[in-house]
Backbone as CSV, one residue per row, in Angstrom:
resi,resn,N_x,N_y,N_z,CA_x,CA_y,CA_z,C_x,C_y,C_z
1,GLN,0.839,-1.184,0.000,0.000,0.000,0.000,0.884,1.247,0.000
2,VAL,0.639,2.157,-0.928,1.417,3.394,-0.998,0.760,4.465,-0.138
3,GLU,1.565,5.199,0.567,1.066,6.315,1.369,1.907,7.552,1.100
4,LEU,1.235,8.708,1.149,1.925,9.992,1.083,1.816,10.649,2.442
5,ALA,2.907,11.205,2.905,2.898,11.878,4.199,3.559,13.239,4.053
6,GLU,2.799,14.294,4.423,3.355,15.638,4.416,3.990,15.946,5.772
7,SER,4.980,16.796,5.739,5.616,17.266,6.968,6.172,18.649,6.714
8,GLY,6.536,19.325,7.803,7.197,20.619,7.681,6.312,21.813,7.951
9,GLY,5.027,21.587,8.198,4.158,22.705,8.508,4.417,23.252,9.892
10,GLY,3.784,24.379,10.199,3.949,24.969,11.511,3.568,26.422,11.518
11,LEU,3.990,27.100,12.576,3.724,28.522,12.760,4.965,29.318,12.384
12,VAL,4.783,30.334,11.562,5.904,31.166,11.130,5.447,32.608,11.057
13,GLN,6.351,33.532,11.289,6.025,34.951,11.214,5.973,35.407,9.754
14,PRO,5.232,36.454,9.488,5.226,37.008,8.119,6.652,37.325,7.667
15,GLY,6.917,36.980,6.401,8.258,37.162,5.862,9.160,35.966,6.049
16,GLY,8.722,35.013,6.845,9.531,33.829,7.109,9.398,32.769,6.035
17,SER,10.061,31.642,6.273,10.088,30.550,5.301,9.741,29.229,5.975
18,LEU,9.188,28.340,5.180,8.959,26.959,5.577,9.212,26.070,4.369
19,LYS,9.614,24.834,4.641,9.790,23.866,3.579,8.928,22.651,3.890
20,LEU,7.940,22.416,3.047,7.072,21.257,3.197,7.635,20.089,2.404
21,SER,7.487,18.901,2.966,7.902,17.686,2.274,6.720,16.748,2.138
22,CYS,6.697,16.028,1.045,5.671,15.031,0.790,6.411,13.765,0.391
23,THR,6.401,12.778,1.271,7.187,11.565,1.073,6.283,10.380,0.787
24,ALA,6.627,9.662,-0.264,5.873,8.470,-0.628,6.566,7.239,-0.065
25,SER,5.767,6.327,0.498,6.324,5.103,1.066,5.477,3.908,0.672
26,GLY,6.090,2.718,0.719,5.338,1.502,0.418,5.583,0.990,-0.982
27,ASN,6.715,0.354,-1.207,7.050,-0.248,-2.497,7.010,0.764,-3.642
28,VAL,7.477,1.967,-3.347,7.472,3.042,-4.332,8.708,2.935,-5.219
29,ILE,8.496,3.090,-6.527,9.609,3.107,-7.464,10.017,4.537,-7.764
30,ARG,9.043,5.388,-8.019,9.334,6.810,-8.225,8.045,7.613,-8.193
31,ILE,8.214,8.924,-7.973,7.120,9.876,-8.122,7.252,10.495,-9.512
32,ASP,6.196,10.401,-10.295,6.246,10.911,-11.662,5.803,12.366,-11.764
33,ALA,4.862,12.775,-10.961,4.347,14.140,-11.000,3.707,14.426,-9.648
34,ALA,3.540,15.709,-9.346,2.951,16.043,-8.049,2.375,17.447,-8.067
35,ASP,1.405,17.649,-7.212,0.802,18.963,-7.007,0.766,19.247,-5.516
36,TRP,0.812,20.518,-5.195,0.510,20.981,-3.838,-0.752,21.835,-3.917
37,TYR,-1.689,21.555,-3.030,-2.917,22.318,-2.890,-2.956,22.914,-1.490
38,ARG,-3.829,23.903,-1.308,-4.073,24.408,0.038,-5.565,24.698,0.192
39,GLN,-5.990,24.645,1.443,-7.406,24.823,1.744,-7.570,25.556,3.065
40,THR,-8.451,26.555,3.049,-8.833,27.254,4.268,-10.266,26.858,4.626
41,PRO,-10.657,27.043,5.881,-11.997,26.630,6.309,-13.096,27.248,5.454
42,GLY,-14.005,26.414,4.981,-15.136,26.884,4.204,-14.842,27.161,2.752
43,ALA,-13.613,26.964,2.341,-13.228,27.254,0.951,-12.858,25.980,0.221
44,GLU,-12.830,26.070,-1.104,-12.409,24.925,-1.903,-10.891,24.766,-1.831
45,ARG,-10.465,23.536,-2.062,-9.041,23.276,-2.146,-8.525,23.912,-3.447
46,LYS,-7.413,24.639,-3.351,-6.888,25.349,-4.512,-5.471,24.889,-4.853
47,LEU,-5.210,24.794,-6.133,-3.886,24.394,-6.596,-2.886,25.511,-6.353
48,VAL,-1.759,25.146,-5.767,-0.704,26.112,-5.451,0.492,25.945,-6.391
49,ALA,0.903,24.697,-6.586,2.091,24.438,-7.401,1.967,23.078,-8.066
50,ARG,2.553,22.965,-9.249,2.474,21.723,-10.034,3.834,21.372,-10.600
51,LEU,4.146,20.084,-10.532,5.350,19.530,-11.145,4.888,18.428,-12.084
52,THR,5.142,18.590,-13.387,4.644,17.619,-14.352,5.615,16.458,-14.536
53,THR,5.168,15.449,-15.280,6.028,14.296,-15.543,7.260,14.703,-16.339
54,GLY,7.144,15.778,-17.109,8.280,16.249,-17.879,9.208,17.160,-17.112
55,GLY,8.845,17.452,-15.878,9.708,18.286,-15.043,9.349,19.764,-15.056
56,SER,8.291,20.130,-15.790,7.878,21.531,-15.812,7.167,21.884,-14.516
57,THR,7.271,23.137,-14.135,6.602,23.612,-12.930,5.687,24.786,-13.277
58,SER,4.639,24.933,-12.486,3.744,26.079,-12.621,3.196,26.415,-11.248
59,TYR,2.776,27.662,-11.099,2.382,28.159,-9.784,1.140,29.039,-9.890
60,ALA,0.375,29.071,-8.806,-0.709,30.033,-8.705,-0.098,31.430,-8.686
61,ASP,-0.811,32.388,-9.246,-0.296,33.759,-9.304,0.070,34.292,-7.920
62,SER,-0.698,33.893,-6.926,-0.502,34.409,-5.570,0.809,33.964,-4.933
63,VAL,1.446,32.923,-5.476,2.674,32.416,-4.856,3.876,32.484,-5.797
64,LYS,3.673,32.928,-7.028,4.782,32.994,-7.982,5.914,33.840,-7.443
65,GLY,7.124,33.327,-7.591,8.291,34.052,-7.124,8.597,33.821,-5.659
66,ARG,7.674,33.174,-4.935,7.896,32.929,-3.503,7.977,31.436,-3.188
67,PHE,7.252,30.621,-3.919,7.206,29.179,-3.670,7.937,28.442,-4.786
68,THR,8.565,27.321,-4.420,9.248,26.482,-5.399,8.936,25.016,-5.119
69,ILE,8.444,24.320,-6.134,8.190,22.883,-6.018,9.341,22.138,-6.670
70,SER,9.778,21.066,-6.030,10.870,20.278,-6.588,10.750,18.840,-6.113
71,LYS,11.514,17.970,-6.781,11.435,16.546,-6.478,12.773,16.056,-5.942
72,ASN,12.716,15.241,-4.920,13.894,14.592,-4.363,13.762,13.113,-4.707
73,GLU,14.387,12.709,-5.811,14.199,11.339,-6.288,14.795,10.314,-5.334
74,ALA,15.892,10.671,-4.706,16.554,9.714,-3.814,15.667,9.337,-2.629
75,GLU,14.807,10.286,-2.226,13.962,10.040,-1.060,12.502,9.822,-1.436
76,ASN,12.218,9.736,-2.736,10.822,9.609,-3.190,9.949,10.678,-2.536
77,ALA,10.394,11.907,-2.651,9.693,13.009,-2.003,9.561,14.192,-2.956
78,VAL,8.576,15.004,-2.659,8.391,16.270,-3.347,8.358,17.358,-2.283
79,THR,9.040,18.451,-2.529,9.091,19.510,-1.539,8.454,20.788,-2.083
80,LEU,8.027,21.620,-1.146,7.516,22.950,-1.479,8.247,23.941,-0.588
81,GLN,9.171,24.660,-1.169,9.887,25.703,-0.437,9.051,26.970,-0.499
82,MET,8.718,27.497,0.650,7.856,28.681,0.731,8.621,29.801,1.411
83,ASN,8.848,30.873,0.683,9.571,32.029,1.204,8.666,33.252,1.261
84,ASP,9.089,34.234,2.045,8.338,35.484,2.160,6.861,35.198,2.429
85,LEU,6.618,34.388,3.419,5.253,33.966,3.711,4.405,35.125,4.212
86,LYS,3.123,35.069,3.852,2.171,36.117,4.198,1.010,35.495,4.973
87,PRO,0.315,36.289,5.765,-0.825,35.741,6.520,-1.831,35.026,5.621
88,GLU,-1.992,35.492,4.399,-2.951,34.857,3.501,-2.481,33.502,2.979
89,ASP,-1.255,33.115,3.297,-0.780,31.778,2.954,-1.217,30.745,3.996
90,THR,-1.808,31.216,5.084,-2.273,30.308,6.125,-3.335,29.366,5.568
91,ALA,-3.105,28.068,5.737,-4.009,27.059,5.192,-3.497,25.678,5.568
92,VAL,-4.313,24.670,5.300,-3.836,23.292,5.331,-3.322,22.966,3.929
93,TYR,-2.095,22.493,3.866,-1.454,22.190,2.587,-1.478,20.678,2.360
94,TYR,-1.908,20.303,1.170,-2.008,18.895,0.791,-1.140,18.626,-0.442
95,CYS,-0.519,17.476,-0.458,0.158,17.063,-1.677,-0.617,15.914,-2.309
96,THR,-0.550,15.859,-3.617,-1.049,14.732,-4.372,0.029,14.368,-5.386
97,ALA,0.223,13.086,-5.587,1.304,12.664,-6.467,0.875,11.484,-7.321
98,LEU,1.441,11.461,-8.523,1.307,10.312,-9.422,2.499,9.414,-9.130
99,VAL,2.232,8.285,-8.518,3.294,7.428,-8.005,3.350,6.123,-8.779
100,PHE,4.558,5.771,-9.209,4.801,4.492,-9.861,5.361,3.550,-8.800
101,SER,4.615,2.466,-8.555,5.011,1.534,-7.499,4.794,0.112,-7.981
102,ASP,4.980,-0.823,-7.067,4.724,-2.231,-7.392,3.258,-2.461,-7.745
103,TYR,2.406,-1.480,-7.416,0.966,-1.618,-7.646,0.533,-0.911,-8.932
104,GLY,1.501,-0.429,-9.696,1.186,0.312,-10.912,1.347,1.797,-10.700
105,THR,0.734,2.595,-11.575,0.822,4.054,-11.478,-0.527,4.592,-11.040
106,ASN,-0.543,5.241,-9.888,-1.796,5.725,-9.317,-1.595,7.081,-8.651
107,ASP,-2.722,7.783,-8.494,-2.729,9.054,-7.769,-2.982,8.808,-6.287
108,TYR,-2.267,9.553,-5.464,-2.454,9.452,-4.020,-2.495,10.856,-3.421
109,TRP,-3.161,10.965,-2.264,-3.230,12.218,-1.517,-2.630,12.011,-0.129
110,GLY,-1.983,13.065,0.354,-1.532,13.056,1.733,-2.641,13.545,2.659
111,GLN,-2.340,13.542,3.957,-3.340,13.882,4.961,-3.387,15.381,5.258
112,GLY,-2.414,16.128,4.761,-2.399,17.565,4.969,-1.509,17.988,6.117
113,THR,-0.980,19.202,6.015,-0.178,19.777,7.090,-0.549,21.252,7.224
114,GLN,-0.703,21.693,8.463,-1.150,23.058,8.726,0.018,24.033,8.637
115,VAL,-0.205,25.115,7.908,0.742,26.225,7.861,0.016,27.467,8.369
116,THR,0.578,28.096,9.385,0.000,29.300,9.950,1.027,30.415,9.912
117,VAL,0.656,31.515,9.269,1.551,32.668,9.158,0.943,33.795,9.986
118,SER,1.605,34.103,11.087,1.055,35.090,12.009,2.157,35.659,12.870
119,SER,2.002,36.921,13.243,2.952,37.538,14.158,2.458,37.414,15.598
């Protein structure tokens, strides 16, 4: 069984940085693509960053120039480096990944990690 686990969330002051990790486990061969989403109470989950199978990246306008998505192949992980954080970045962050494993290629979601930006 493949699982995704996010880590790295927490409380940070405005202007600070956090690095989120999304690690795949369970007979994983590689992560082919991944997205990071975020969700605030009462709102829809919104796409923040995307890493395609070809290695291209794209970002929501609200985070361009501040967030970077990348893949750590050695650890079967995808990271989201978040710099110059703002209070409006406060949300639960979720990763979803297209994972190639012993079970084939499937999409998986993590359980989410809370990011709070506040002074």
